[in-house]
Every structure is written in C-alpha cells, then in structure tokens.
PDB file of C-alpha atoms in Angstrom:
ATOM      1  CA  MET A   1      89.007 156.886 207.280  1.00  0.00           C
ATOM      2  CA  ALA A   2      86.431 158.956 208.826  1.00  0.00           C
ATOM      3  CA  ARG A   3      82.747 157.568 208.734  1.00  0.00           C
ATOM      4  CA  THR A   4      79.794 159.867 207.667  1.00  0.00           C
ATOM      5  CA  PHE A   5      77.619 161.001 210.851  1.00  0.00           C
ATOM      6  CA  ASN A   6      73.867 161.681 210.206  1.00  0.00           C
ATOM      7  CA  ARG A   7      72.722 164.488 211.981  1.00  0.00           C
ATOM      8  CA  SER A   8      70.358 164.958 214.867  1.00  0.00           C
ATOM      9  CA  PRO A   9      69.743 167.333 217.628  1.00  0.00           C
ATOM     10  CA  LEU A  10      72.289 165.526 220.608  1.00  0.00           C
ATOM     11  CA  ALA A  11      74.762 165.897 217.655  1.00  0.00           C
ATOM     12  CA  LEU A  12      74.200 169.416 217.062  1.00  0.00           C
ATOM     13  CA  ALA A  13      74.246 170.004 220.643  1.00  0.00           C
ATOM     14  CA  VAL A  14      77.582 168.772 221.147  1.00  0.00           C
ATOM     15  CA  LEU A  15      79.589 170.277 218.304  1.00  0.00           C
ATOM     16  CA  GLY A  16      77.710 173.765 218.947  1.00  0.00           C
ATOM     17  CA  LEU A  17      78.716 173.803 222.702  1.00  0.00           C
ATOM     18  CA  LEU A  18      82.578 172.663 221.301  1.00  0.00           C
ATOM     19  CA  TYR A  19      81.990 175.238 218.866  1.00  0.00           C
ATOM     20  CA  GLU A  20      81.949 177.825 222.022  1.00  0.00           C
ATOM     21  CA  ALA A  21      84.845 175.730 224.228  1.00  0.00           C
ATOM     22  CA  PRO A  22      86.507 171.802 224.411  1.00  0.00           C
ATOM     23  CA  MET A  23      84.325 170.846 227.100  1.00  0.00           C
ATOM     24  CA  HIS A  24      83.809 167.033 229.118  1.00  0.00           C
ATOM     25  CA  PRO A  25      80.515 165.439 228.581  1.00  0.00           C
ATOM     26  CA  TYR A  26      79.267 165.865 232.302  1.00  0.00           C
ATOM     27  CA  ARG A  27      79.569 169.849 231.038  1.00  0.00           C
ATOM     28  CA  MET A  28      77.789 169.424 227.876  1.00  0.00           C
ATOM     29  CA  GLN A  29      74.975 167.845 229.811  1.00  0.00           C
ATOM     30  CA  GLN A  30      75.094 170.338 232.312  1.00  0.00           C
ATOM     31  CA  LEU A  31      74.775 173.492 230.060  1.00  0.00           C
ATOM     32  CA  ILE A  32      71.918 171.960 228.016  1.00  0.00           C
ATOM     33  CA  LYS A  33      69.442 171.855 231.843  1.00  0.00           C
ATOM     34  CA  GLU A  34      70.846 174.711 232.797  1.00  0.00           C
ATOM     35  CA  ARG A  35      70.382 176.752 229.500  1.00  0.00           C
ATOM     36  CA  GLY A  36      66.849 175.484 229.335  1.00  0.00           C
ATOM     37  CA  LYS A  37      67.960 173.579 226.386  1.00  0.00           C
ATOM     38  CA  ASP A  38      66.626 170.193 227.266  1.00  0.00           C
ATOM     39  CA  LYS A  39      63.387 171.226 226.513  1.00  0.00           C
ATOM     40  CA  VAL A  40      64.409 170.837 222.771  1.00  0.00           C
ATOM     41  CA  ILE A  41      67.385 168.120 223.252  1.00  0.00           C
ATOM     42  CA  ASN A  42      67.158 164.836 224.939  1.00  0.00           C
ATOM     43  CA  VAL A  43      69.383 164.494 227.528  1.00  0.00           C
ATOM     44  CA  GLN A  44      67.988 162.356 229.711  1.00  0.00           C
ATOM     45  CA  ARG A  45      70.162 159.304 229.422  1.00  0.00           C
ATOM     46  CA  ARG A  46      74.009 159.843 229.347  1.00  0.00           C
ATOM     47  CA  ALA A  47      74.421 156.934 227.906  1.00  0.00           C
ATOM     48  CA  SER A  48      73.007 158.114 224.127  1.00  0.00           C
ATOM     49  CA  LEU A  49      75.265 161.498 225.056  1.00  0.00           C
ATOM     50  CA  TYR A  50      78.278 159.470 225.115  1.00  0.00           C
ATOM     51  CA  GLN A  51      77.478 157.690 222.371  1.00  0.00           C
ATOM     52  CA  THR A  52      77.308 160.392 220.107  1.00  0.00           C
ATOM     53  CA  ILE A  53      80.719 161.300 221.354  1.00  0.00           C
ATOM     54  CA  SER A  54      82.043 158.804 220.282  1.00  0.00           C
ATOM     55  CA  GLN A  55      80.354 158.507 216.495  1.00  0.00           C
ATOM     56  CA  LEU A  56      80.990 161.916 216.238  1.00  0.00           C
ATOM     57  CA  GLU A  57      84.893 161.326 217.650  1.00  0.00           C
ATOM     58  CA  LYS A  58      85.159 158.519 214.281  1.00  0.00           C
ATOM     59  CA  ALA A  59      83.795 160.926 212.471  1.00  0.00           C
ATOM     60  CA  GLY A  60      86.200 163.210 212.484  1.00  0.00           C
ATOM     61  CA  LEU A  61      84.139 165.959 213.470  1.00  0.00           C
ATOM     62  CA  ILE A  62      85.340 165.961 216.913  1.00  0.00           C
ATOM     63  CA  THR A  63      88.468 164.739 218.717  1.00  0.00           C
ATOM     64  CA  VAL A  64      90.137 164.502 221.967  1.00  0.00           C
ATOM     65  CA  LYS A  65      91.889 167.344 223.334  1.00  0.00           C
ATOM     66  CA  GLU A  66      93.491 165.862 226.872  1.00  0.00           C
ATOM     67  CA  THR A  67      92.253 163.782 229.864  1.00  0.00           C
ATOM     68  CA  VAL A  68      92.110 165.287 232.760  1.00  0.00           C
ATOM     69  CA  GLN A  69      91.749 164.469 237.074  1.00  0.00           C
ATOM     70  CA  ASP A  70      90.378 166.844 239.095  1.00  0.00           C
ATOM     71  CA  GLU A  71      91.339 166.360 242.792  1.00  0.00           C
ATOM     72  CA  ASN A  72      88.624 163.566 244.198  1.00  0.00           C
ATOM     73  CA  ARG A  73      87.052 163.319 240.668  1.00  0.00           C
ATOM     74  CA  PRO A  74      87.274 160.668 238.553  1.00  0.00           C
ATOM     75  CA  GLU A  75      89.032 161.281 234.537  1.00  0.00           C
ATOM     76  CA  ARG A  76      87.805 163.405 232.480  1.00  0.00           C
ATOM     77  CA  THR A  77      88.020 163.525 228.465  1.00  0.00           C
ATOM     78  CA  ILE A  78      87.871 166.920 227.107  1.00  0.00           C
ATOM     79  CA  TYR A  79      86.897 166.895 223.764  1.00  0.00           C
ATOM     80  CA  ALA A  80      87.043 169.785 220.850  1.00  0.00           C
ATOM     81  CA  LEU A  81      85.758 170.486 217.885  1.00  0.00           C
ATOM     82  CA  THR A  82      87.938 170.030 214.885  1.00  0.00           C
ATOM     83  CA  ASP A  83      88.087 172.391 211.161  1.00  0.00           C
ATOM     84  CA  ARG A  84      85.621 169.418 209.938  1.00  0.00           C
ATOM     85  CA  GLY A  85      83.596 169.389 212.787  1.00  0.00           C
ATOM     86  CA  GLN A  86      83.517 173.090 212.384  1.00  0.00           C
ATOM     87  CA  GLN A  87      82.046 172.866 208.853  1.00  0.00           C
ATOM     88  CA  THR A  88      79.552 170.386 209.514  1.00  0.00           C
ATOM     89  CA  ILE A  89      77.694 172.275 212.003  1.00  0.00           C
ATOM     90  CA  GLU A  90      77.593 175.600 209.603  1.00  0.00           C
ATOM     91  CA  GLN A  91      76.140 173.042 207.081  1.00  0.00           C
ATOM     92  CA  TRP A  92      74.322 171.232 209.085  1.00  0.00           C
ATOM     93  CA  LEU A  93      72.283 174.807 210.605  1.00  0.00           C
ATOM     94  CA  ARG A  94      71.924 176.051 207.375  1.00  0.00           C
ATOM     95  CA  ASP A  95      70.456 172.701 206.229  1.00  0.00           C
ATOM     96  CA  MET A  96      68.370 172.471 209.330  1.00  0.00           C
ATOM     97  CA  LEU A  97      66.866 176.164 209.152  1.00  0.00           C
ATOM     98  CA  SER A  98      66.052 176.139 205.805  1.00  0.00           C
ATOM     99  CA  THR A  99      64.459 172.679 204.725  1.00  0.00           C
ATOM    100  CA  PRO A 100      61.669 171.011 206.366  1.00  0.00           C
ATOM    101  CA  THR A 101      62.341 167.207 207.116  1.00  0.00           C
ATOM    102  CA  ALA A 102      59.597 164.224 208.170  1.00  0.00           C
ATOM    103  CA  GLU A 103      59.591 164.190 211.162  1.00  0.00           C
ATOM    104  CA  PHE A 104      57.774 161.007 212.878  1.00  0.00           C
ATOM    105  CA  PRO A 105      55.926 161.934 216.629  1.00  0.00           C
ATOM    106  CA  GLU A 106      53.883 159.451 218.661  1.00  0.00           C
ATOM    107  CA  PHE A 107      51.104 162.660 218.237  1.00  0.00           C
ATOM    108  CA  PRO A 108      50.061 162.150 215.003  1.00  0.00           C
ATOM    109  CA  ALA A 109      50.410 158.678 214.644  1.00  0.00           C
ATOM    110  CA  ALA A 110      48.673 157.696 217.089  1.00  0.00           C
ATOM    111  CA  ILE A 111      46.051 160.173 216.002  1.00  0.00           C
ATOM    112  CA  SER A 112      45.817 158.496 212.607  1.00  0.00           C
ATOM    113  CA  PHE A 113      44.469 154.729 214.591  1.00  0.00           C
ATOM    114  CA  LEU A 114      41.939 157.134 216.530  1.00  0.00           C
ATOM    115  CA  PRO A 115      38.936 155.615 215.250  1.00  0.00           C
ATOM    116  CA  LEU A 116      40.899 152.148 217.604  1.00  0.00           C
ATOM    117  CA  LEU A 117      39.128 153.450 220.261  1.00  0.00           C
ATOM    118  CA  THR A 118      35.168 154.494 221.145  1.00  0.00           C
ATOM    119  CA  PRO A 119      34.374 158.351 220.456  1.00  0.00           C
ATOM    120  CA  ASP A 120      34.130 158.510 224.828  1.00  0.00           C
ATOM    121  CA  ASP A 121      37.186 156.896 224.926  1.00  0.00           C
ATOM    122  CA  ALA A 122      39.645 159.059 222.791  1.00  0.00           C
ATOM    123  CA  LEU A 123      37.433 162.229 224.206  1.00  0.00           C
ATOM    124  CA  ARG A 124      38.313 161.372 227.496  1.00  0.00           C
ATOM    125  CA  GLN A 125      42.254 161.169 226.381  1.00  0.00           C
ATOM    126  CA  LEU A 126      42.623 164.023 225.021  1.00  0.00           C
ATOM    127  CA  GLU A 127      40.727 166.053 227.498  1.00  0.00           C
ATOM    128  CA  LYS A 128      43.812 165.266 229.486  1.00  0.00           C
ATOM    129  CA  ARG A 129      45.992 166.406 226.965  1.00  0.00           C
ATOM    130  CA  GLU A 130      44.586 169.457 226.690  1.00  0.00           C
ATOM    131  CA  THR A 131      45.311 169.921 230.500  1.00  0.00           C
ATOM    132  CA  ALA A 132      48.772 168.548 229.993  1.00  0.00           C
ATOM    133  CA  LEU A 133      49.107 170.784 227.514  1.00  0.00           C
ATOM    134  CA  ALA A 134      47.615 173.706 229.240  1.00  0.00           C
ATOM    135  CA  GLU A 135      49.642 173.018 231.743  1.00  0.00           C
ATOM    136  CA  MET A 136      53.114 173.182 230.001  1.00  0.00           C
ATOM    137  CA  LEU A 137      51.755 176.485 227.736  1.00  0.00           C
ATOM    138  CA  THR A 138      51.615 178.174 231.690  1.00  0.00           C
ATOM    139  CA  THR A 139      54.934 176.736 233.098  1.00  0.00           C
ATOM    140  CA  LEU A 140      56.498 177.276 229.723  1.00  0.00           C
ATOM    141  CA  ASP A 141      55.418 181.081 230.037  1.00  0.00           C
ATOM    142  CA  SER A 142      56.928 181.163 233.391  1.00  0.00           C
ATOM    143  CA  GLU A 143      60.555 180.087 232.550  1.00  0.00           C
ATOM    144  CA  MET A 144      60.150 182.440 229.481  1.00  0.00           C
ATOM    145  CA  GLN A 145      59.796 185.100 232.215  1.00  0.00           C
ATOM    146  CA  HIS A 146      62.083 184.431 234.094  1.00  0.00           C
ATOM    147  CA  TYR A 147      64.913 184.426 231.551  1.00  0.00           C
ATOM    148  CA  LEU A 148      63.858 187.333 230.002  1.00  0.00           C
ATOM    149  CA  GLN A 149      65.664 188.872 232.758  1.00  0.00           C
ATOM    150  CA  SER A 150      68.990 188.256 232.643  1.00  0.00           C
ATOM    151  CA  LEU A 151      68.963 186.554 228.910  1.00  0.00           C
ATOM    152  CA  PRO A 152      68.916 188.433 225.278  1.00  0.00           C
ATOM    153  CA  ARG A 153      65.965 186.976 223.358  1.00  0.00           C
ATOM    154  CA  LEU A 154      68.323 185.586 220.699  1.00  0.00           C
ATOM    155  CA  VAL A 155      68.950 182.299 223.440  1.00  0.00           C
ATOM    156  CA  LEU A 156      65.512 181.988 223.546  1.00  0.00           C
ATOM    157  CA  LEU A 157      63.753 182.083 220.154  1.00  0.00           C
ATOM    158  CA  GLU A 158      63.310 177.716 220.513  1.00  0.00           C
ATOM    159  CA  GLU A 159      61.346 178.301 223.622  1.00  0.00           C
ATOM    160  CA  GLU A 160      59.028 180.924 221.368  1.00  0.00           C
ATOM    161  CA  LEU A 161      58.997 178.718 218.779  1.00  0.00           C
ATOM    162  CA  LEU A 162      57.627 176.118 221.632  1.00  0.00           C
ATOM    163  CA  ARG A 163      55.363 177.991 222.833  1.00  0.00           C
ATOM    164  CA  ALA A 164      53.622 178.645 219.125  1.00  0.00           C
ATOM    165  CA  THR A 165      53.895 175.151 218.455  1.00  0.00           C
ATOM    166  CA  TYR A 166      52.424 173.892 222.065  1.00  0.00           C
ATOM    167  CA  VAL A 167      49.481 177.079 220.953  1.00  0.00           C
ATOM    168  CA  ALA A 168      49.237 175.609 217.845  1.00  0.00           C
ATOM    169  CA  GLU A 169      47.887 171.922 219.032  1.00  0.00           C
ATOM    170  CA  LEU A 170      46.569 172.761 222.085  1.00  0.00           C
ATOM    171  CA  GLU A 171      44.109 174.896 219.838  1.00  0.00           C
ATOM    172  CA  TRP A 172      43.753 171.790 217.183  1.00  0.00           C
ATOM    173  CA  VAL A 173      42.923 169.540 220.264  1.00  0.00           C
ATOM    174  CA  ARG A 174      39.976 171.864 221.664  1.00  0.00           C
ATOM    175  CA  SER A 175      38.641 171.866 218.152  1.00  0.00           C
ATOM    176  CA  ILE A 176      38.560 168.405 218.135  1.00  0.00           C
ATOM    177  CA  ILE A 177      37.339 167.966 221.117  1.00  0.00           C
ATOM    178  CA  ASP A 178      34.466 170.557 220.650  1.00  0.00           C
ATOM    179  CA  ASP A 179      33.838 168.098 217.823  1.00  0.00           C
ATOM    180  CA  LEU A 180      33.449 164.823 220.052  1.00  0.00           C
ATOM    181  CA  ARG A 181      31.596 166.757 222.091  1.00  0.00           C
ATOM    182  CA  THR A 182      28.779 167.502 219.499  1.00  0.00           C
ATOM    183  CA  GLU A 183      29.497 164.515 217.558  1.00  0.00           C
ATOM    184  CA  ARG A 184      29.849 165.931 214.539  1.00  0.00           C
ATOM    185  CA  LEU A 185      32.692 163.558 215.050  1.00  0.00           C
ATOM    186  CA  THR A 186      32.025 160.593 215.496  1.00  0.00           C
ATOM    187  CA  TRP A 187      32.620 156.929 214.302  1.00  0.00           C
ATOM    188  CA  ASN A 188      30.636 153.437 215.119  1.00  0.00           C
ATOM    189  CA  ASN A 189      32.190 149.747 214.377  1.00  0.00           C
ATOM    190  CA  GLU A 190      28.944 149.395 211.141  1.00  0.00           C
ATOM    191  CA  MET A 191      31.334 153.109 210.093  1.00  0.00           C
ATOM    192  CA  LEU A 192      34.127 151.026 210.643  1.00  0.00           C
ATOM    193  CA  ARG A 193      33.395 147.533 208.566  1.00  0.00           C
ATOM    194  CA  LYS A 194      32.124 149.372 205.894  1.00  0.00           C
ATOM    195  CA  PHE A 195      34.746 151.963 205.710  1.00  0.00           C
ATOM    196  CA  LEU A 196      36.975 149.023 205.406  1.00  0.00           C
ATOM    197  CA  SER A 197      34.895 146.887 202.990  1.00  0.00           C
ATOM    198  CA  ASP A 198      34.755 149.745 200.964  1.00  0.00           C
ATOM    199  CA  ASN A 199      38.376 150.899 201.034  1.00  0.00           C
ATOM    200  CA  ALA A 200      38.737 147.037 200.554  1.00  0.00           C
ATOM    201  CA  SER A 201      36.834 146.916 197.382  1.00  0.00           C
ATOM    202  CA  ASP A 202      39.313 149.757 195.448  1.00  0.00           C
ATOM    203  CA  ARG A 203      42.344 148.086 195.433  1.00  0.00           C
TER     204      ARG A 203
END
C-alpha cells in the first residue's frame, strides 16, 4: 500500500525533473545546481536527496525504471515518474501557487527575540546582515544578467522572486538600523522588566 507524502521543495524538484525524463539521483542534483535552482531548493546534502527519493518511491509517486552501470562508474538507479506522481506534482503546483502557507524561517524568529540583545549589539548584527544582503543582491543581479543571455525569462522567475524578497528585506533592515541609530527604537532592562511585569499581571 502506497504511503502518503507531505510535499517539500526538494520533493517537488525530484518530481519536476522526472517529469522531464527518467534519471538517476546524481543527475538530479547536477541539474538543480546547473540551473541555479539550489538558491531555492536545498540539495547540499546528498543524503537528503536520497531520503526524499526513497520516500517518494514508497509513496508510489516514482518507481525504479532500471539499474545501469557505465564503465568505471558505480551502479546507478534510474527513476521514473508514475502516473500518480504526475498527478501529484500538478496538484502540488496548483496548491503551492494559489495558497500561502505558514513558513518558519530563522530571521523572523530571531527578530521576535531581539530584546535579548542590547540595542547596540542588535544594531551591529543587523549592519552585518545589511552588508550580506547587499552582496547577495549584487551577485544575484550579475547571475541573472548572465543567465538572461542564454535562457528565457520563464525559467528564471524564481530568481526574480528571490530578488524581490532580498530588496524588500534589505529595505526593512535598513529602516530598523536607522531607527536603532536614532534611538526611535530602543530598550533597556528597566523597560523589559516593566513589560514582562505588566504582561504577567494581565493573565
């Protein structure tokens, strides 16, 4: 009996690549990196890729097509998309495009505990993030210009979205940095103790 499967970006990528053609895991990892999809899909750990492939197979979304062994290379398993897998990726795409979901990245979580640092310390860390974001944006712009010389915009849409995300975050981080520098946003132990005391008394 096929198991249910909770979707993930990596699982989507596997199904998407097998939608194109049957292939082995190493080729999947290569294509994700060659196409720049590793900015939005984490394939740094090959073990995670193999684990996802195993789970997709148990769920009946992909199947082993054949096992091949080229000269001087280890044996490789070629996977193919099942009919159920094709229906699943199409439905995943509809759901993922149409319906926002709650995601839990690290940065908003860290911001929610910002007062655990002093304002000066928080300012220094956000200044470092500002520099890093600016560098990431410059690199992304350069890569997009390079890719657009040989690739259609259609296959670079996720880079456009990523760029818009970087720009929005950088603008927000700079506004918080400015507020910290001018002390429009500040805190101290006395303020925090009062807040915690008032919050506790409301319960």
